[in-house]
């Protein structure tokens, strides 16, 4: 039966990825759709292969014994069992088609890959999809289906295949030389990376030493700060006590100043008493009185001054 959706689509097996691939041939590229489904498995392994010419075969006529035995077949004891088995063998299931496989994947996205398919010289079912970076090996259902696929590719993409075909082939020696150059370049890069790693290790060791010294300096500074804080607290306590003493001395000084002011006022109010005591002292000094007299005079003066101070204190 003709189906336009499956006319340019083929089902291959991808052994490297352990899955199936639907390959659709477009005008300038090939679309790929990897999938793992039961219908794809049934179609690849159980669907009828494409029609191909076959040689003329001669149908053998049944033998005479078989002809004689055929009318008596239903009279045997195993006729019912044999008929049941023959009915089971005759019964066939409807085969899975490529349209059924596509029907299960209505929303899948195809991957467009510009490549050139080529046939394998070793196997008649293997197809190589060659791109600029890699090669994918796919297995077809049969050699006839592979031939159909390659013919359709040559029909749809003649220019791409011609360009791929005209590319110069690389010999084994050239490939080995290229690989050697690549290995040498990678070895040089590895040596450079090793040198960079060595320099980085030396820098890490140097940074570690500097960090160790810095850690020691930080420890010493923390200890000094702790001692300074202790001394500073002691000095603050001393200053606080001195401040209290200064405040107390200021209060006492104000008290003494107040008392002296009161004494000046009292002396100003009693000038005769003070003048008489001063004159008497002068006269006594002039007469050179005995020592006991001076002691008595001093005691009297002290007593008078004490009385005056006591009066002022009260």
mmCIF file of N, CA, C and O in Angstrom, residues 76 107 117 119 125 171 193 226 276 295:
data_model
loop_
_atom_site.group_PDB
_atom_site.id
_atom_site.type_symbol
_atom_site.label_atom_id
_atom_site.label_comp_id
_atom_site.label_asym_id
_atom_site.label_seq_id
_atom_site.Cartn_x
_atom_site.Cartn_y
_atom_site.Cartn_z
ATOM 1 N N UNK A 76 -8.338 -40.277 12.123
ATOM 2 C CA UNK A 76 -7.326 -40.608 13.126
ATOM 3 C C UNK A 76 -7.701 -40.023 14.478
ATOM 4 O O UNK A 76 -8.498 -39.083 14.589
ATOM 5 N N UNK A 107 4.989 13.931 18.201
ATOM 6 C CA UNK A 107 5.537 15.210 18.658
ATOM 7 C C UNK A 107 7.057 15.189 18.775
ATOM 8 O O UNK A 107 7.627 16.098 19.375
ATOM 9 N N UNK A 117 25.790 9.563 3.052
ATOM 10 C CA UNK A 117 25.734 8.129 3.327
ATOM 11 C C UNK A 117 26.574 7.342 2.310
ATOM 12 O O UNK A 117 26.567 7.633 1.108
ATOM 13 N N UNK A 119 28.007 3.117 1.495
ATOM 14 C CA UNK A 119 27.802 1.702 1.794
ATOM 15 C C UNK A 119 29.097 1.081 2.286
ATOM 16 O O UNK A 119 30.201 1.479 1.896
ATOM 17 N N UNK A 125 24.619 -4.858 4.647
ATOM 18 C CA UNK A 125 23.504 -4.195 5.329
ATOM 19 C C UNK A 125 23.942 -2.929 6.073
ATOM 20 O O UNK A 125 23.097 -2.225 6.622
ATOM 21 N N UNK A 171 45.651 8.734 3.595
ATOM 22 C CA UNK A 171 46.315 7.441 3.754
ATOM 23 C C UNK A 171 46.595 7.178 5.219
ATOM 24 O O UNK A 171 46.517 8.063 6.073
ATOM 25 N N UNK A 193 51.616 22.760 31.279
ATOM 26 C CA UNK A 193 50.720 22.692 32.442
ATOM 27 C C UNK A 193 51.451 22.191 33.676
ATOM 28 O O UNK A 193 51.214 22.663 34.795
ATOM 29 N N UNK A 226 45.871 42.987 74.566
ATOM 30 C CA UNK A 226 45.290 42.540 75.834
ATOM 31 C C UNK A 226 46.027 43.174 77.013
ATOM 32 O O UNK A 226 45.395 43.673 77.965
ATOM 33 N N UNK A 276 46.223 95.936 119.630
ATOM 34 C CA UNK A 276 46.756 95.874 120.981
ATOM 35 C C UNK A 276 47.675 94.677 121.144
ATOM 36 O O UNK A 276 48.758 94.771 121.748
ATOM 37 N N UNK A 295 56.765 82.869 126.373
ATOM 38 C CA UNK A 295 55.979 81.639 126.237
ATOM 39 C C UNK A 295 54.559 81.880 126.716
ATOM 40 O O UNK A 295 53.600 81.419 126.095
#
